[in-house]
Tab-separated table of C-alpha atoms in Angstrom:
chain	number	residue	atom	x	y	z
A	5	UNK	CA	91.824	61.146	117.034
A	6	UNK	CA	90.435	64.694	117.245
A	7	UNK	CA	88.417	66.073	120.153
A	8	UNK	CA	84.998	65.678	118.613
A	9	UNK	CA	85.396	62.467	116.633
A	10	UNK	CA	83.476	59.371	117.595
A	11	UNK	CA	84.952	55.961	116.974
A	12	UNK	CA	82.475	53.087	116.604
A	13	UNK	CA	83.025	49.760	118.370
A	14	UNK	CA	80.456	47.004	117.975
A	15	UNK	CA	82.260	43.707	118.349
A	16	UNK	CA	82.635	42.082	121.735
A	17	UNK	CA	85.857	40.596	120.328
A	18	UNK	CA	87.447	43.999	119.741
A	19	UNK	CA	90.547	44.343	121.985
A	20	UNK	CA	89.320	47.621	123.461
A	21	UNK	CA	85.875	46.116	124.090
A	22	UNK	CA	87.460	43.145	125.863
A	23	UNK	CA	89.507	45.477	128.048
A	24	UNK	CA	86.408	47.448	129.022
A	25	UNK	CA	84.440	44.276	129.735
A	26	UNK	CA	87.153	43.194	132.154
A	27	UNK	CA	86.646	46.442	134.095
A	28	UNK	CA	83.269	45.207	135.344
A	29	UNK	CA	85.187	43.003	137.816
A	30	UNK	CA	87.909	43.589	140.376
A	31	UNK	CA	90.438	41.416	138.590
A	32	UNK	CA	90.294	43.458	135.386
A	33	UNK	CA	90.332	46.750	137.279
A	34	UNK	CA	93.547	45.669	139.009
A	35	UNK	CA	95.104	44.267	135.843
A	36	UNK	CA	94.510	47.362	133.748
A	37	UNK	CA	94.555	50.019	136.471
A	38	UNK	CA	91.385	51.452	134.960
A	39	UNK	CA	87.712	51.751	135.831
A	40	UNK	CA	84.317	52.624	134.362
A	41	UNK	CA	82.097	55.236	135.978
A	42	UNK	CA	78.324	55.213	135.443
A	43	UNK	CA	75.410	57.295	136.659
A	44	UNK	CA	73.011	59.978	135.456
A	45	UNK	CA	74.089	62.290	138.267
A	46	UNK	CA	77.641	61.178	138.854
A	47	UNK	CA	78.906	61.194	135.241
A	48	UNK	CA	78.086	64.868	134.492
A	49	UNK	CA	79.251	65.905	137.967
A	50	UNK	CA	82.524	63.994	137.653
A	51	UNK	CA	83.245	65.591	134.259
A	52	UNK	CA	82.624	69.035	135.700
A	53	UNK	CA	84.702	68.610	138.836
A	54	UNK	CA	87.313	66.038	137.826
A	55	UNK	CA	87.298	66.085	134.011
A	56	UNK	CA	91.042	65.526	133.636
A	57	UNK	CA	90.792	62.161	135.364
A	58	UNK	CA	88.876	60.563	132.496
A	59	UNK	CA	90.359	59.186	129.323
A	60	UNK	CA	87.268	58.165	127.361
A	61	UNK	CA	83.518	58.448	127.136
A	62	UNK	CA	81.451	55.458	125.965
A	63	UNK	CA	77.940	55.997	124.699
A	64	UNK	CA	75.427	53.770	122.933
A	65	UNK	CA	74.841	56.740	120.594
A	66	UNK	CA	76.976	59.875	120.218
A	67	UNK	CA	73.816	61.971	120.736
A	68	UNK	CA	73.462	60.578	124.260
A	69	UNK	CA	76.635	62.443	125.230
A	70	UNK	CA	75.798	65.747	123.522
A	71	UNK	CA	74.825	67.583	126.707
A	72	UNK	CA	77.895	66.374	128.622
A	73	UNK	CA	80.773	68.804	129.351
A	74	UNK	CA	83.380	66.612	127.601
A	75	UNK	CA	86.993	67.816	127.793
A	76	UNK	CA	88.534	68.476	124.351
A	77	UNK	CA	91.077	65.665	124.626
A	78	UNK	CA	88.799	62.864	125.786
A	79	UNK	CA	88.412	59.847	123.472
A	80	UNK	CA	84.849	59.245	122.300
A	81	UNK	CA	83.430	55.804	121.581
A	82	UNK	CA	80.043	54.927	120.166
A	83	UNK	CA	79.646	51.337	121.342
A	84	UNK	CA	77.086	48.849	120.071
A	85	UNK	CA	73.934	48.366	122.141
A	86	UNK	CA	74.817	44.817	123.272
A	87	UNK	CA	78.316	45.846	124.341
A	88	UNK	CA	77.010	48.950	126.073
A	89	UNK	CA	74.521	46.989	128.132
A	90	UNK	CA	77.237	44.603	129.257
A	91	UNK	CA	79.443	47.512	130.332
A	92	UNK	CA	76.640	49.420	132.038
A	93	UNK	CA	76.437	46.964	134.943
A	94	UNK	CA	74.532	49.438	137.095
A	95	UNK	CA	71.859	49.658	134.374
A	96	UNK	CA	71.913	53.447	134.077
A	97	UNK	CA	71.365	53.707	130.308
A	98	UNK	CA	73.623	56.760	130.425
A	99	UNK	CA	77.097	57.316	128.886
A	100	UNK	CA	80.010	55.799	130.827
A	101	UNK	CA	83.403	57.301	131.572
A	102	UNK	CA	86.682	55.392	131.570
A	103	UNK	CA	89.402	56.572	133.898
A	104	UNK	CA	92.676	55.455	135.423
A	105	UNK	CA	92.822	54.112	138.971
A	106	UNK	CA	95.162	56.381	140.959
A	107	UNK	CA	98.416	54.943	142.322
A	108	UNK	CA	97.991	53.527	145.808
A	109	UNK	CA	101.187	53.702	147.851
A	110	UNK	CA	101.818	51.520	150.907
A	111	UNK	CA	100.681	53.171	154.143
A	112	UNK	CA	103.431	54.071	156.606
A	113	UNK	CA	102.052	53.428	160.095
A	114	UNK	CA	105.303	54.534	161.736
A	115	UNK	CA	104.200	58.094	161.008
A	116	UNK	CA	101.354	59.616	162.992
A	117	UNK	CA	98.047	60.217	161.176
A	118	UNK	CA	96.929	63.646	159.993
A	119	UNK	CA	93.231	64.239	160.383
A	120	UNK	CA	91.066	61.137	160.475
A	121	UNK	CA	92.692	58.351	158.506
A	122	UNK	CA	90.148	55.611	157.820
A	123	UNK	CA	91.501	52.039	157.792
A	124	UNK	CA	89.000	49.718	156.295
A	125	UNK	CA	88.551	46.046	155.404
A	126	UNK	CA	84.934	46.115	154.179
A	127	UNK	CA	84.724	43.363	151.605
A	128	UNK	CA	81.436	44.324	149.943
A	129	UNK	CA	81.976	46.994	147.270
A	130	UNK	CA	78.526	48.562	147.797
A	131	UNK	CA	79.213	48.893	151.543
A	132	UNK	CA	82.663	50.327	150.863
A	133	UNK	CA	81.187	52.831	148.411
A	134	UNK	CA	78.564	54.071	150.864
A	135	UNK	CA	81.267	54.360	153.517
A	136	UNK	CA	83.482	56.444	151.222
A	137	UNK	CA	80.516	58.733	150.620
A	138	UNK	CA	80.200	59.270	154.386
A	139	UNK	CA	83.970	59.697	154.651
A	140	UNK	CA	84.002	62.496	152.066
A	141	UNK	CA	80.944	64.091	153.689
A	142	UNK	CA	82.663	64.154	157.077
A	143	UNK	CA	86.092	65.387	156.063
A	144	UNK	CA	88.157	62.228	155.630
A	145	UNK	CA	90.745	62.588	152.890
A	146	UNK	CA	92.881	59.446	153.342
A	147	UNK	CA	91.565	55.914	153.232
A	148	UNK	CA	93.802	52.918	153.877
A	149	UNK	CA	92.545	49.710	152.308
A	150	UNK	CA	93.413	46.760	154.517
A	151	UNK	CA	93.695	43.177	153.270
A	152	UNK	CA	90.265	41.890	152.252
A	153	UNK	CA	88.837	45.303	151.399
A	154	UNK	CA	86.797	45.595	148.219
A	155	UNK	CA	88.232	47.651	145.371
A	156	UNK	CA	87.066	51.278	145.667
A	157	UNK	CA	86.773	51.592	141.873
A	158	UNK	CA	84.553	48.516	141.448
A	159	UNK	CA	81.338	49.575	139.656
A	160	UNK	CA	79.260	48.882	142.782
A	161	UNK	CA	81.660	50.858	144.976
A	162	UNK	CA	81.579	53.759	142.520
A	163	UNK	CA	77.795	53.627	142.489
A	164	UNK	CA	77.633	53.686	146.290
A	165	UNK	CA	80.317	56.358	146.504
A	166	UNK	CA	78.584	59.089	144.463
A	167	UNK	CA	82.010	60.417	143.321
A	168	UNK	CA	83.513	60.386	146.816
A	169	UNK	CA	86.382	58.365	145.310
A	170	UNK	CA	87.644	61.455	143.497
A	171	UNK	CA	87.776	63.467	146.718
A	172	UNK	CA	90.268	61.310	148.600
A	173	UNK	CA	93.530	59.434	148.349
A	174	UNK	CA	93.909	55.705	148.857
A	175	UNK	CA	96.746	53.752	150.428
A	176	UNK	CA	97.389	50.022	150.787
A	177	UNK	CA	97.519	48.863	154.403
A	178	UNK	CA	98.320	45.129	154.339
A	179	UNK	CA	97.114	42.801	157.106
A	180	UNK	CA	96.177	43.824	160.641
A	181	UNK	CA	99.626	42.877	161.934
A	182	UNK	CA	101.014	45.852	159.994
A	183	UNK	CA	99.401	48.013	162.682
A	184	UNK	CA	101.624	46.715	165.494
A	185	UNK	CA	103.457	49.700	166.881
A	186	UNK	CA	101.496	52.188	164.735
A	187	UNK	CA	102.093	55.789	165.813
A	188	UNK	CA	99.258	57.920	167.088
A	189	UNK	CA	95.747	57.131	168.351
A	190	UNK	CA	94.110	54.004	166.970
A	191	UNK	CA	90.336	53.737	167.447
A	192	UNK	CA	88.125	50.754	166.628
A	193	UNK	CA	84.375	50.210	166.786
A	194	UNK	CA	83.476	47.298	169.037
A	195	UNK	CA	80.146	46.492	170.642
A	196	UNK	CA	81.987	45.747	173.901
A	197	UNK	CA	83.867	49.069	173.899
A	198	UNK	CA	83.312	52.287	175.848
A	199	UNK	CA	80.343	54.541	175.019
A	200	UNK	CA	81.289	56.614	171.979
A	201	UNK	CA	79.284	59.654	173.097
A	202	UNK	CA	81.675	60.148	176.034
A	203	UNK	CA	84.796	59.964	173.858
A	204	UNK	CA	86.928	63.084	173.429
A	205	UNK	CA	87.830	62.772	169.749
A	206	UNK	CA	91.406	63.803	168.905
A	207	UNK	CA	91.957	65.783	165.707
A	208	UNK	CA	94.367	63.194	164.335
A	209	UNK	CA	93.648	59.490	164.572
A	210	UNK	CA	93.318	56.229	162.718
A	211	UNK	CA	89.789	54.810	162.748
A	212	UNK	CA	89.856	51.088	162.090
A	213	UNK	CA	86.937	49.257	160.542
A	214	UNK	CA	87.032	45.473	160.186
A	215	UNK	CA	85.264	43.144	157.807
A	216	UNK	CA	81.469	42.995	157.863
A	217	UNK	CA	80.326	40.727	160.685
A	218	UNK	CA	83.870	40.119	161.928
A	219	UNK	CA	85.108	43.442	163.240
A	220	UNK	CA	88.754	44.006	164.123
A	221	UNK	CA	90.902	41.257	165.680
A	222	UNK	CA	90.692	41.128	169.515
A	223	UNK	CA	94.483	41.360	169.756
A	224	UNK	CA	94.666	44.739	168.026
A	225	UNK	CA	95.747	47.394	170.529
A	226	UNK	CA	93.153	50.126	169.947
A	227	UNK	CA	90.764	52.321	171.878
A	228	UNK	CA	87.471	50.480	171.479
A	229	UNK	CA	84.280	52.465	171.206
A	230	UNK	CA	80.687	51.233	171.191
A	231	UNK	CA	77.600	52.964	169.848
A	232	UNK	CA	74.869	52.964	172.481
A	233	UNK	CA	71.742	51.134	171.267
A	234	UNK	CA	68.661	49.423	172.678
A	235	UNK	CA	70.350	46.041	172.186
A	236	UNK	CA	67.353	44.804	170.199
A	237	UNK	CA	69.644	43.887	167.304
A	238	UNK	CA	73.041	42.309	167.748
A	239	UNK	CA	74.870	45.082	165.906
A	240	UNK	CA	74.461	47.913	163.441
A	241	UNK	CA	75.318	47.652	159.763
A	242	UNK	CA	79.104	48.200	159.488
A	243	UNK	CA	78.782	51.181	157.129
A	244	UNK	CA	76.153	52.780	159.352
A	245	UNK	CA	78.261	52.287	162.499
A	246	UNK	CA	81.340	53.761	160.835
A	247	UNK	CA	79.315	56.712	159.508
A	248	UNK	CA	78.059	57.470	163.023
A	249	UNK	CA	81.669	57.525	164.244
A	250	UNK	CA	82.799	59.737	161.356
A	251	UNK	CA	80.000	62.200	162.042
A	252	UNK	CA	80.854	62.279	165.753
A	253	UNK	CA	84.485	63.106	164.900
A	254	UNK	CA	83.421	65.733	162.353
A	255	UNK	CA	81.090	67.404	164.834
A	256	UNK	CA	83.739	67.365	167.557
A	257	UNK	CA	86.189	69.015	165.107
A	258	UNK	CA	83.766	71.844	164.473
A	259	UNK	CA	83.436	72.557	168.165
A	260	UNK	CA	87.185	72.887	168.828
B	4	UNK	CA	53.581	15.167	161.214
B	5	UNK	CA	55.405	14.687	164.531
B	6	UNK	CA	57.915	17.113	166.008
B	7	UNK	CA	61.069	15.304	165.016
B	8	UNK	CA	60.044	13.869	161.644
B	9	UNK	CA	61.724	15.072	158.469
B	10	UNK	CA	59.857	15.101	155.218
B	11	UNK	CA	61.973	14.880	152.054
B	12	UNK	CA	61.293	17.147	149.064
B	13	UNK	CA	63.499	16.875	146.007
B	14	UNK	CA	61.416	17.893	143.020
B	15	UNK	CA	61.284	21.507	141.902
B	16	UNK	CA	57.792	20.651	140.634
B	17	UNK	CA	56.469	19.782	144.083
B	18	UNK	CA	53.721	22.232	145.089
B	19	UNK	CA	55.434	23.093	148.359
B	20	UNK	CA	58.762	23.583	146.552
B	21	UNK	CA	57.097	25.920	144.045
B	22	UNK	CA	55.563	27.920	146.853
B	23	UNK	CA	58.928	28.314	148.567
B	24	UNK	CA	60.632	29.248	145.309
B	25	UNK	CA	58.129	32.056	144.858
B	26	UNK	CA	59.199	33.460	148.252
B	27	UNK	CA	62.552	34.527	146.802
B	28	UNK	CA	60.745	37.460	145.176
B	29	UNK	CA	58.407	40.177	146.403
B	30	UNK	CA	55.487	38.989	144.327
B	31	UNK	CA	55.454	35.545	145.895
B	32	UNK	CA	55.972	36.943	149.392
B	33	UNK	CA	52.884	39.115	148.924
B	34	UNK	CA	50.844	36.369	147.319
B	35	UNK	CA	51.493	33.787	150.024
B	36	UNK	CA	52.029	36.104	152.997
B	37	UNK	CA	55.128	34.098	153.843
B	38	UNK	CA	58.900	34.530	153.816
B	39	UNK	CA	62.168	32.609	154.102
B	40	UNK	CA	64.813	33.615	156.617
B	41	UNK	CA	68.480	32.707	156.078
B	42	UNK	CA	71.700	33.314	157.948
B	43	UNK	CA	74.207	31.503	160.159
B	44	UNK	CA	73.716	34.040	162.927
B	45	UNK	CA	70.150	35.158	162.311
B	46	UNK	CA	68.477	31.723	162.010
B	47	UNK	CA	69.580	30.378	165.440
B	48	UNK	CA	68.952	33.778	167.041
B	49	UNK	CA	65.483	34.065	165.506
B	50	UNK	CA	64.546	30.580	166.719
B	51	UNK	CA	65.684	31.453	170.224
B	52	UNK	CA	63.945	34.808	170.447
B	53	UNK	CA	60.981	34.442	168.101
B	54	UNK	CA	60.571	30.681	167.649
B	55	UNK	CA	56.771	30.755	167.494
B	56	UNK	CA	56.875	32.910	164.364
B	57	UNK	CA	58.245	30.113	162.199
B	58	UNK	CA	56.267	27.335	160.607
B	59	UNK	CA	58.999	25.245	158.979
B	60	UNK	CA	62.712	24.605	158.805
B	61	UNK	CA	64.293	23.667	155.466
B	62	UNK	CA	67.682	21.987	155.428
B	63	UNK	CA	69.714	20.297	152.717
B	64	UNK	CA	70.356	17.545	155.279
B	65	UNK	CA	68.516	16.929	158.556
B	66	UNK	CA	71.926	16.827	160.322
B	67	UNK	CA	72.524	20.452	159.364
B	68	UNK	CA	69.693	21.470	161.692
B	69	UNK	CA	70.669	19.237	164.621
B	70	UNK	CA	72.180	22.010	166.722
B	71	UNK	CA	69.230	24.373	166.144
B	72	UNK	CA	66.736	25.036	168.959
B	73	UNK	CA	63.737	23.889	166.889
B	74	UNK	CA	60.302	24.264	168.502
B	75	UNK	CA	58.456	20.952	168.890
B	76	UNK	CA	55.688	21.850	166.464
B	77	UNK	CA	57.786	23.173	163.582
B	78	UNK	CA	57.577	21.304	160.275
B	79	UNK	CA	60.893	19.844	159.127
B	80	UNK	CA	61.864	19.491	155.475
B	81	UNK	CA	64.967	17.891	154.029
B	82	UNK	CA	65.120	19.512	150.593
B	83	UNK	CA	67.266	18.361	147.692
B	84	UNK	CA	70.556	20.126	147.125
B	85	UNK	CA	69.453	21.835	143.879
B	86	UNK	CA	66.226	23.102	145.431
B	87	UNK	CA	68.040	24.219	148.555
B	88	UNK	CA	70.534	26.280	146.609
B	89	UNK	CA	67.750	28.013	144.719
B	90	UNK	CA	65.984	28.871	147.980
B	91	UNK	CA	69.153	30.002	149.758
B	92	UNK	CA	69.448	33.194	147.681
B	93	UNK	CA	71.826	34.762	150.176
B	94	UNK	CA	74.179	31.795	149.735
B	95	UNK	CA	74.464	30.967	153.430
B	96	UNK	CA	74.610	27.167	153.115
B	97	UNK	CA	72.679	27.071	156.405
B	98	UNK	CA	69.131	25.830	157.171
B	99	UNK	CA	66.328	28.242	156.270
B	100	UNK	CA	63.216	29.114	158.230
B	101	UNK	CA	59.786	29.712	156.721
B	102	UNK	CA	57.501	32.130	158.505
B	103	UNK	CA	54.336	34.110	158.005
B	104	UNK	CA	54.442	37.805	157.156
B	105	UNK	CA	52.604	39.673	159.914
B	106	UNK	CA	49.409	41.524	159.068
B	107	UNK	CA	50.093	45.127	158.062
B	108	UNK	CA	47.197	47.426	158.863
B	109	UNK	CA	46.696	50.812	157.184
B	110	UNK	CA	48.365	53.642	159.088
B	111	UNK	CA	46.016	56.205	160.623
B	112	UNK	CA	47.706	59.580	160.292
B	113	UNK	CA	44.805	61.374	161.956
B	114	UNK	CA	46.161	60.042	165.240
B	115	UNK	CA	49.352	61.506	166.677
B	116	UNK	CA	52.469	59.290	166.658
B	117	UNK	CA	53.784	57.520	169.737
B	118	UNK	CA	57.553	57.464	169.950
B	119	UNK	CA	59.381	57.765	166.652
B	120	UNK	CA	57.273	56.377	163.839
B	121	UNK	CA	59.432	55.841	160.776
B	122	UNK	CA	57.727	56.466	157.404
B	123	UNK	CA	59.804	55.070	154.633
B	124	UNK	CA	59.772	54.670	150.848
B	125	UNK	CA	63.204	53.085	150.333
B	126	UNK	CA	62.850	50.915	147.256
B	127	UNK	CA	65.991	48.821	147.620
B	128	UNK	CA	65.414	45.871	149.970
B	129	UNK	CA	69.044	45.818	151.177
B	130	UNK	CA	68.824	49.518	152.076
B	131	UNK	CA	65.482	49.009	153.792
B	132	UNK	CA	66.910	46.079	155.755
B	133	UNK	CA	69.913	48.057	157.006
B	134	UNK	CA	67.575	50.898	157.960
B	135	UNK	CA	65.314	48.559	159.964
B	136	UNK	CA	68.415	47.351	161.783
B	137	UNK	CA	69.221	50.951	162.767
B	138	UNK	CA	65.570	51.530	163.656
B	139	UNK	CA	65.518	48.588	166.086
B	140	UNK	CA	68.892	49.648	167.502
B	141	UNK	CA	67.592	53.141	168.205
B	142	UNK	CA	64.221	52.308	169.677
B	143	UNK	CA	61.802	52.552	166.768
B	144	UNK	CA	58.974	50.074	167.056
B	145	UNK	CA	56.604	51.175	164.275
B	146	UNK	CA	57.528	51.442	160.630
B	147	UNK	CA	55.102	52.714	158.023
B	148	UNK	CA	55.835	51.496	154.507
B	149	UNK	CA	54.935	54.187	151.996
B	150	UNK	CA	54.147	53.494	148.333
B	151	UNK	CA	57.296	52.333	146.530
B	152	UNK	CA	58.947	50.868	149.622
B	153	UNK	CA	60.613	47.494	149.252
B	154	UNK	CA	59.082	44.538	151.080
B	155	UNK	CA	60.632	44.204	154.553
B	156	UNK	CA	60.508	40.395	154.348
B	157	UNK	CA	62.336	40.204	151.002
B	158	UNK	CA	65.413	37.939	151.434
B	159	UNK	CA	67.763	40.908	150.927
B	160	UNK	CA	65.850	43.031	153.436
B	161	UNK	CA	65.939	40.192	155.957
B	162	UNK	CA	69.659	39.793	155.384
B	163	UNK	CA	70.269	43.519	155.917
B	164	UNK	CA	67.911	43.625	158.887
B	165	UNK	CA	69.645	41.052	161.099
B	166	UNK	CA	66.268	40.089	162.655
B	167	UNK	CA	65.189	43.693	163.254
B	168	UNK	CA	61.985	42.768	161.391
B	169	UNK	CA	60.841	40.667	164.365
B	170	UNK	CA	61.282	43.575	166.768
B	171	UNK	CA	58.821	45.972	165.181
B	172	UNK	CA	55.378	46.324	163.687
B	173	UNK	CA	54.686	47.394	160.129
B	174	UNK	CA	51.885	49.511	158.730
B	175	UNK	CA	50.903	50.444	155.180
B	176	UNK	CA	51.088	54.191	154.522
B	177	UNK	CA	49.914	54.743	150.932
B	178	UNK	CA	51.189	57.674	148.855
B	179	UNK	CA	52.616	60.919	150.212
B	180	UNK	CA	49.272	62.674	149.861
B	181	UNK	CA	47.976	60.479	152.696
B	182	UNK	CA	50.086	62.651	154.987
B	183	UNK	CA	48.113	65.828	154.331
B	184	UNK	CA	46.755	66.953	157.655
B	185	UNK	CA	48.679	64.297	159.600
B	186	UNK	CA	48.559	64.875	163.353
B	187	UNK	CA	51.735	65.571	165.292
B	188	UNK	CA	55.258	66.560	164.281
B	189	UNK	CA	56.408	65.473	160.833
B	190	UNK	CA	60.162	65.606	160.198
B	191	UNK	CA	61.953	65.003	156.899
B	192	UNK	CA	65.627	64.859	155.939
B	193	UNK	CA	66.484	67.388	153.264
B	194	UNK	CA	69.893	68.765	152.286
B	195	UNK	CA	68.362	72.243	152.188
B	196	UNK	CA	66.847	71.981	155.680
B	197	UNK	CA	67.939	73.383	159.036
B	198	UNK	CA	70.996	71.942	160.805
B	199	UNK	CA	69.911	68.752	162.566
B	200	UNK	CA	72.328	69.220	165.477
B	201	UNK	CA	70.354	72.279	166.613
B	202	UNK	CA	67.003	70.478	166.514
B	203	UNK	CA	65.165	69.824	169.765
B	204	UNK	CA	63.815	66.337	169.093
B	205	UNK	CA	60.304	65.709	170.414
B	206	UNK	CA	59.585	62.349	172.020
B	207	UNK	CA	56.779	61.601	169.579
B	208	UNK	CA	57.126	62.293	165.873
B	209	UNK	CA	56.912	60.894	162.387
B	210	UNK	CA	60.268	60.782	160.577
B	211	UNK	CA	59.757	60.664	156.832
B	212	UNK	CA	62.291	59.105	154.492
B	213	UNK	CA	61.783	59.333	150.734
B	214	UNK	CA	63.012	57.125	147.933
B	215	UNK	CA	66.758	56.812	147.345
B	216	UNK	CA	67.995	59.802	145.345
B	217	UNK	CA	64.585	61.474	145.330
B	218	UNK	CA	63.820	62.398	148.904
B	219	UNK	CA	60.385	63.564	149.986
B	220	UNK	CA	58.167	65.697	147.735
B	221	UNK	CA	58.809	69.465	148.081
B	222	UNK	CA	55.122	70.065	148.769
B	223	UNK	CA	55.066	67.894	151.898
B	224	UNK	CA	54.553	70.084	154.953
B	225	UNK	CA	57.304	68.875	157.285
B	226	UNK	CA	60.120	70.225	159.425
B	227	UNK	CA	63.123	69.749	157.175
B	228	UNK	CA	66.448	68.873	158.730
B	229	UNK	CA	69.881	68.674	157.109
B	230	UNK	CA	72.944	66.803	158.272
B	231	UNK	CA	75.948	69.118	158.294
B	232	UNK	CA	78.711	67.860	155.965
B	233	UNK	CA	81.747	69.192	154.097
B	234	UNK	CA	79.687	69.372	150.902
B	235	UNK	CA	82.307	67.288	149.078
B	236	UNK	CA	79.615	64.799	148.067
B	237	UNK	CA	76.139	65.789	146.965
B	238	UNK	CA	74.398	63.774	149.665
B	239	UNK	CA	74.792	60.899	152.079
B	240	UNK	CA	73.499	57.409	151.463
B	241	UNK	CA	69.782	57.438	152.399
B	242	UNK	CA	70.126	54.652	154.988
B	243	UNK	CA	73.145	56.352	156.547
B	244	UNK	CA	71.378	59.729	156.714
B	245	UNK	CA	68.294	58.198	158.320
B	246	UNK	CA	70.426	56.265	160.810
B	247	UNK	CA	72.147	59.488	161.871
B	248	UNK	CA	68.740	61.055	162.510
B	249	UNK	CA	67.513	58.000	164.437
B	250	UNK	CA	70.610	58.040	166.627
B	251	UNK	CA	70.206	61.779	167.285
B	252	UNK	CA	66.607	61.195	168.405
B	253	UNK	CA	67.621	58.195	170.536
B	254	UNK	CA	70.383	60.180	172.243
B	255	UNK	CA	68.078	63.140	172.857
B	256	UNK	CA	65.530	60.751	174.462
B	257	UNK	CA	68.159	59.467	176.863
B	258	UNK	CA	68.973	62.978	178.008
B	259	UNK	CA	65.399	63.953	178.821
């Protein structure tokens, strides 16, 4: 298929259509190692900055994609309205991009971290996405997905991430027990920990973030930091708390 | 009806059932001035700390509510399983509380603010809820809902808020033009603003937060502050950005 040719797909029974439909859920994303990106801001920006990462563009009409900076080699699909609306789970009404999920190697905790390595078990894809956005904003380039973490290329995670996913590498971390004997500083957020504002952030560390509402296991040997609050709510939102820690580290970096 | 008596409601056609069902959406919440609170942590905590604010408890079985610290005067409803599941939109499987939405007076911007008054137009109830949680954690006690803001007693906002809603008062703010000539410092977050870390936070101010992805109108006369980032993502999540500002103000207060 040539650079500018559009192939039409209408039927929901088409094999390609079925594959795309499966990418609206984690299971299909894992099975096919592929994802769909949506968004009026994120799609053009992703093509400009990370164009080679995308294999296909899907539009309800070819005209919808006219203004997009499409790479010459990208496959172009004009998909029927019904199919498009099923694929556009974020309801953007804007062309979608298909891309391949990058390989995620197993993390090696016997080696010390470089920079801030974020270890995360957030199970809600929207929360994970917003966290990745903060991570990219504050200079994190490696994220380790612990058991129970949402998939970072789930449509809701991509929506929350605002293309942060393309700015970092992902590793698989396994369960918390994998962290026994981990090299280098390990820091966890914990309402019962020491005041974060007094903490002297090292350049290299692993910041550990547990599941929403659960936190990290009590047995995990980590420096535990708390964010000072009025105490009028039991805790902060997990993504917010982690973002405050990431900013504190980023600011401390700038001062050294 | 006596304190300990349970009234059974099965039918979705029951007038009371219909009223409750309408509380799963903003329109019904506004119409009836009432809300439903859910959550395994938040429901017991809310009863303990704010028991008088609730008019009824709704459980699939009376036994489910046995361990709850129910006030003597609260109405008790055993609702059929099908009805319960429709009302429990957050899927908690735990008894729900019905309460009355507090009166929200019109904000008077001709008077200077006291403390940090948060003016907010976040349209997504989950985002608004998480923001209210940060607001309560960092000492905000007045929130002004600008035009376009989600309802703070929407089930998703309540879920994100973790009972922060009961720790603050709400005012109605109208459109942005209502802020023309507002008394006292007005501060807005804006990627093109001055570095927030260098800002000398006043004790009393209005912090303005626009709609997700839109921000505040360029014409609004406000001190504009930016959060320093790597620039690898276009912006932070709106709730995260606002939480960082609230924490900065809270910390600055503690130091003065």
